[in-house]
């Protein structure tokens, strides 16, 4: 069975990596679906985000993880790939409220689409890409939130 793990991954955090590893143990294939969001200005380009994830999954030896892009509605991507299970991580109650809403929209838009949730590992439950971007913007130490490779990519991007 395959699963889609969608997100912006701007950038990939330790929380995302933990999710990908856990999903790769549970499913035959994990499709990491990186959102192409023209409206939302990302710090890392689509190609950079993809490269970071690619390097990470190679380093971690996750052979059953593939990376794809998607634009527009997630349900259309699910239809195109023929994978109708989507996984998201839940860090806090606020995530639940936000995610529940999206999951309900998605299941209404596409009959049979299921969203499953994994509880974040508590040690990563405060980490967000937006928090990492904020720290990086002011040249702070991001080493507790991202992998070494992502830290290097951040330092290159933010010139420090
Ligand atoms: O990493 P993020 O930014 O929290 O990921 C959010 C994402 C990409 C999963 C979500 O915004 C999404 O699926 N966007 C695509 C548009 C869509 O299908 N929205 C659902 C109906 S409201």
Short mmCIF file of C-alpha atoms and ligand atoms in Angstrom, two decimals:
data_model
loop_
_atom_site.label_atom_id
_atom_site.label_comp_id
_atom_site.label_asym_id
_atom_site.label_seq_id
_atom_site.Cartn_x
_atom_site.Cartn_y
_atom_site.Cartn_z
CA UNK A 1 0.00 0.00 0.00
CA UNK A 2 1.17 3.51 -0.84
CA UNK A 3 0.74 6.77 1.02
CA UNK A 4 1.06 10.43 0.06
CA UNK A 5 2.85 12.69 2.52
CA UNK A 6 2.18 16.22 1.26
CA UNK A 7 3.67 19.49 2.41
CA UNK A 8 5.54 22.66 1.58
CA UNK A 9 8.80 21.45 3.18
CA UNK A 10 10.24 24.96 3.21
CA UNK A 11 12.53 23.64 4.61
CA UNK A 12 12.45 19.98 5.64
CA UNK A 13 12.61 19.75 9.46
CA UNK A 14 13.54 16.95 11.86
CA UNK A 15 9.79 16.50 12.42
CA UNK A 16 9.23 15.88 8.69
CA UNK A 17 12.13 13.41 8.59
CA UNK A 18 10.70 11.50 11.54
CA UNK A 19 7.31 11.32 9.79
CA UNK A 20 8.86 10.08 6.54
CA UNK A 21 10.84 7.38 8.37
CA UNK A 22 7.82 6.17 10.30
CA UNK A 23 5.64 6.13 7.19
CA UNK A 24 8.30 4.25 5.26
CA UNK A 25 8.13 1.52 7.93
CA UNK A 26 4.36 1.34 7.66
CA UNK A 27 3.78 1.53 3.90
CA UNK A 28 5.25 -0.13 0.81
CA UNK A 29 5.88 3.28 -0.72
CA UNK A 30 5.83 6.84 0.57
CA UNK A 31 5.24 9.61 -1.96
CA UNK A 32 6.56 12.86 -0.54
CA UNK A 33 4.45 15.40 -2.44
CA UNK A 34 6.02 18.85 -2.47
CA UNK A 35 3.54 21.66 -3.02
CA UNK A 36 4.22 23.97 -5.94
CA UNK A 37 2.61 27.06 -4.55
CA UNK A 38 3.00 30.02 -6.85
CA UNK A 39 1.08 32.32 -4.47
CA UNK A 40 3.00 31.41 -1.36
CA UNK A 41 6.52 32.77 -1.67
CA UNK A 42 8.87 30.06 -0.48
CA UNK A 43 12.41 30.63 0.75
CA UNK A 44 13.73 27.53 -1.00
CA UNK A 45 12.86 26.95 -4.63
CA UNK A 46 10.96 23.84 -5.59
CA UNK A 47 14.14 22.29 -6.97
CA UNK A 48 16.08 23.11 -3.78
CA UNK A 49 13.35 21.65 -1.57
CA UNK A 50 13.32 18.51 -3.69
CA UNK A 51 17.12 18.18 -3.63
CA UNK A 52 17.20 18.56 0.16
CA UNK A 53 14.61 15.80 0.61
CA UNK A 54 16.32 13.58 -1.99
CA UNK A 55 19.68 13.86 -0.21
CA UNK A 56 18.06 13.17 3.16
CA UNK A 57 16.22 10.03 2.07
CA UNK A 58 19.42 8.77 0.42
CA UNK A 59 21.43 9.42 3.62
CA UNK A 60 18.79 7.63 5.67
CA UNK A 61 18.64 4.71 3.21
CA UNK A 62 14.91 5.07 2.70
CA UNK A 63 14.56 3.09 -0.54
CA UNK A 64 10.77 3.12 -0.63
CA UNK A 65 10.39 6.91 -0.58
CA UNK A 66 9.85 8.88 -3.79
CA UNK A 67 9.52 12.63 -4.24
CA UNK A 68 6.98 14.27 -6.49
CA UNK A 69 5.60 17.76 -7.04
CA UNK A 70 1.99 18.78 -7.02
CA UNK A 71 0.10 21.93 -7.82
CA UNK A 72 -3.48 22.93 -7.11
CA UNK A 73 -5.68 20.52 -5.24
CA UNK A 74 -4.20 17.56 -3.41
CA UNK A 75 -7.19 15.42 -4.43
CA UNK A 76 -6.25 15.88 -8.10
CA UNK A 77 -2.74 14.68 -7.35
CA UNK A 78 -4.22 11.69 -5.51
CA UNK A 79 -6.35 10.87 -8.58
CA UNK A 80 -3.38 11.21 -10.95
CA UNK A 81 -1.18 8.94 -8.84
CA UNK A 82 -3.96 6.52 -7.94
CA UNK A 83 -3.06 6.76 -4.23
CA UNK A 84 -5.96 7.57 -1.97
CA UNK A 85 -4.31 7.62 1.46
CA UNK A 86 -2.79 10.85 2.70
CA UNK A 87 -0.73 11.15 5.89
CA UNK A 88 -0.17 14.24 8.00
CA UNK A 89 1.52 14.81 11.33
CA UNK A 90 -0.20 16.26 14.36
CA UNK A 91 1.93 18.29 16.74
CA UNK A 92 -0.58 20.16 18.86
CA UNK A 93 -4.35 20.61 19.19
CA UNK A 94 -4.13 23.57 16.84
CA UNK A 95 -2.78 21.24 14.15
CA UNK A 96 -5.76 18.97 14.71
CA UNK A 97 -8.24 21.78 14.10
CA UNK A 98 -6.48 22.91 10.93
CA UNK A 99 -5.86 19.41 9.61
CA UNK A 100 -9.34 18.14 10.38
CA UNK A 101 -10.79 20.92 8.25
CA UNK A 102 -8.53 20.16 5.28
CA UNK A 103 -9.14 16.41 5.64
CA UNK A 104 -12.89 16.95 5.57
CA UNK A 105 -12.68 19.19 2.51
CA UNK A 106 -10.57 16.56 0.80
CA UNK A 107 -12.87 13.67 1.63
CA UNK A 108 -15.85 15.70 0.39
CA UNK A 109 -13.99 16.57 -2.82
CA UNK A 110 -13.03 12.98 -3.39
CA UNK A 111 -15.04 10.07 -2.18
CA UNK A 112 -12.73 7.44 -0.71
CA UNK A 113 -9.79 9.69 0.04
CA UNK A 114 -8.62 8.97 3.57
CA UNK A 115 -6.35 11.15 5.66
CA UNK A 116 -4.47 9.42 8.43
CA UNK A 117 -2.63 11.23 11.21
CA UNK A 118 0.51 10.32 13.10
CA UNK A 119 1.20 12.05 16.40
CA UNK A 120 4.49 13.90 16.23
CA UNK A 121 7.27 12.68 18.39
CA UNK A 122 7.08 15.04 21.42
CA UNK A 123 10.68 16.05 20.97
CA UNK A 124 9.78 17.58 17.61
CA UNK A 125 6.31 18.83 18.43
CA UNK A 126 7.30 22.49 18.61
CA UNK A 127 9.29 22.51 15.37
CA UNK A 128 7.82 24.21 12.33
CA UNK A 129 9.30 25.27 9.00
CA UNK A 130 8.10 28.81 9.65
CA UNK A 131 9.94 28.86 13.01
CA UNK A 132 13.09 27.58 11.31
CA UNK A 133 12.79 30.27 8.62
CA UNK A 134 12.45 32.94 11.31
CA UNK A 135 15.56 31.74 13.17
CA UNK A 136 17.47 31.46 9.88
CA UNK A 137 16.48 34.99 8.83
CA UNK A 138 18.32 36.33 11.87
CA UNK A 139 21.23 33.91 11.48
CA UNK A 140 20.34 31.91 14.58
CA UNK A 141 21.39 28.35 15.36
CA UNK A 142 19.04 25.98 13.54
CA UNK A 143 20.93 22.78 14.39
CA UNK A 144 18.29 21.56 16.86
CA UNK A 145 15.51 21.75 14.29
CA UNK A 146 16.95 20.45 11.03
CA UNK A 147 19.49 17.89 9.80
CA UNK A 148 23.12 18.80 9.12
CA UNK A 149 22.52 18.97 5.36
CA UNK A 150 19.52 21.26 5.78
CA UNK A 151 21.52 23.43 8.18
CA UNK A 152 24.22 23.83 5.52
CA UNK A 153 21.60 24.65 2.87
CA UNK A 154 20.07 27.25 5.22
CA UNK A 155 23.43 28.86 5.94
CA UNK A 156 24.15 29.08 2.24
CA UNK A 157 20.76 30.57 1.50
CA UNK A 158 20.90 33.12 4.34
CA UNK A 159 24.62 33.89 3.99
CA UNK A 160 25.97 32.88 7.38
O1 LIG B 1 3.54 21.88 4.87
P1 LIG B 1 2.20 22.54 4.83
O2 LIG B 1 2.32 23.92 4.22
O3 LIG B 1 1.53 22.54 6.17
O4 LIG B 1 1.29 21.66 3.84
C1 LIG B 1 -0.06 21.99 3.56
C2 LIG B 1 -0.61 21.22 2.34
C3 LIG B 1 0.34 21.34 1.18
C4 LIG B 1 -0.74 19.76 2.71
C5 LIG B 1 -2.02 21.78 2.02
O5 LIG B 1 -1.93 23.18 2.01
C6 LIG B 1 -2.54 21.31 0.67
O6 LIG B 1 -2.85 20.15 0.50
N1 LIG B 1 -2.63 22.25 -0.29
C7 LIG B 1 -3.12 21.99 -1.60
C8 LIG B 1 -4.50 22.62 -1.82
C9 LIG B 1 -5.59 21.71 -1.32
O7 LIG B 1 -5.79 20.64 -1.84
N2 LIG B 1 -6.26 22.12 -0.24
C10 LIG B 1 -7.28 21.28 0.39
C11 LIG B 1 -8.67 21.80 0.28
S1 LIG B 1 -8.94 23.11 1.43
#
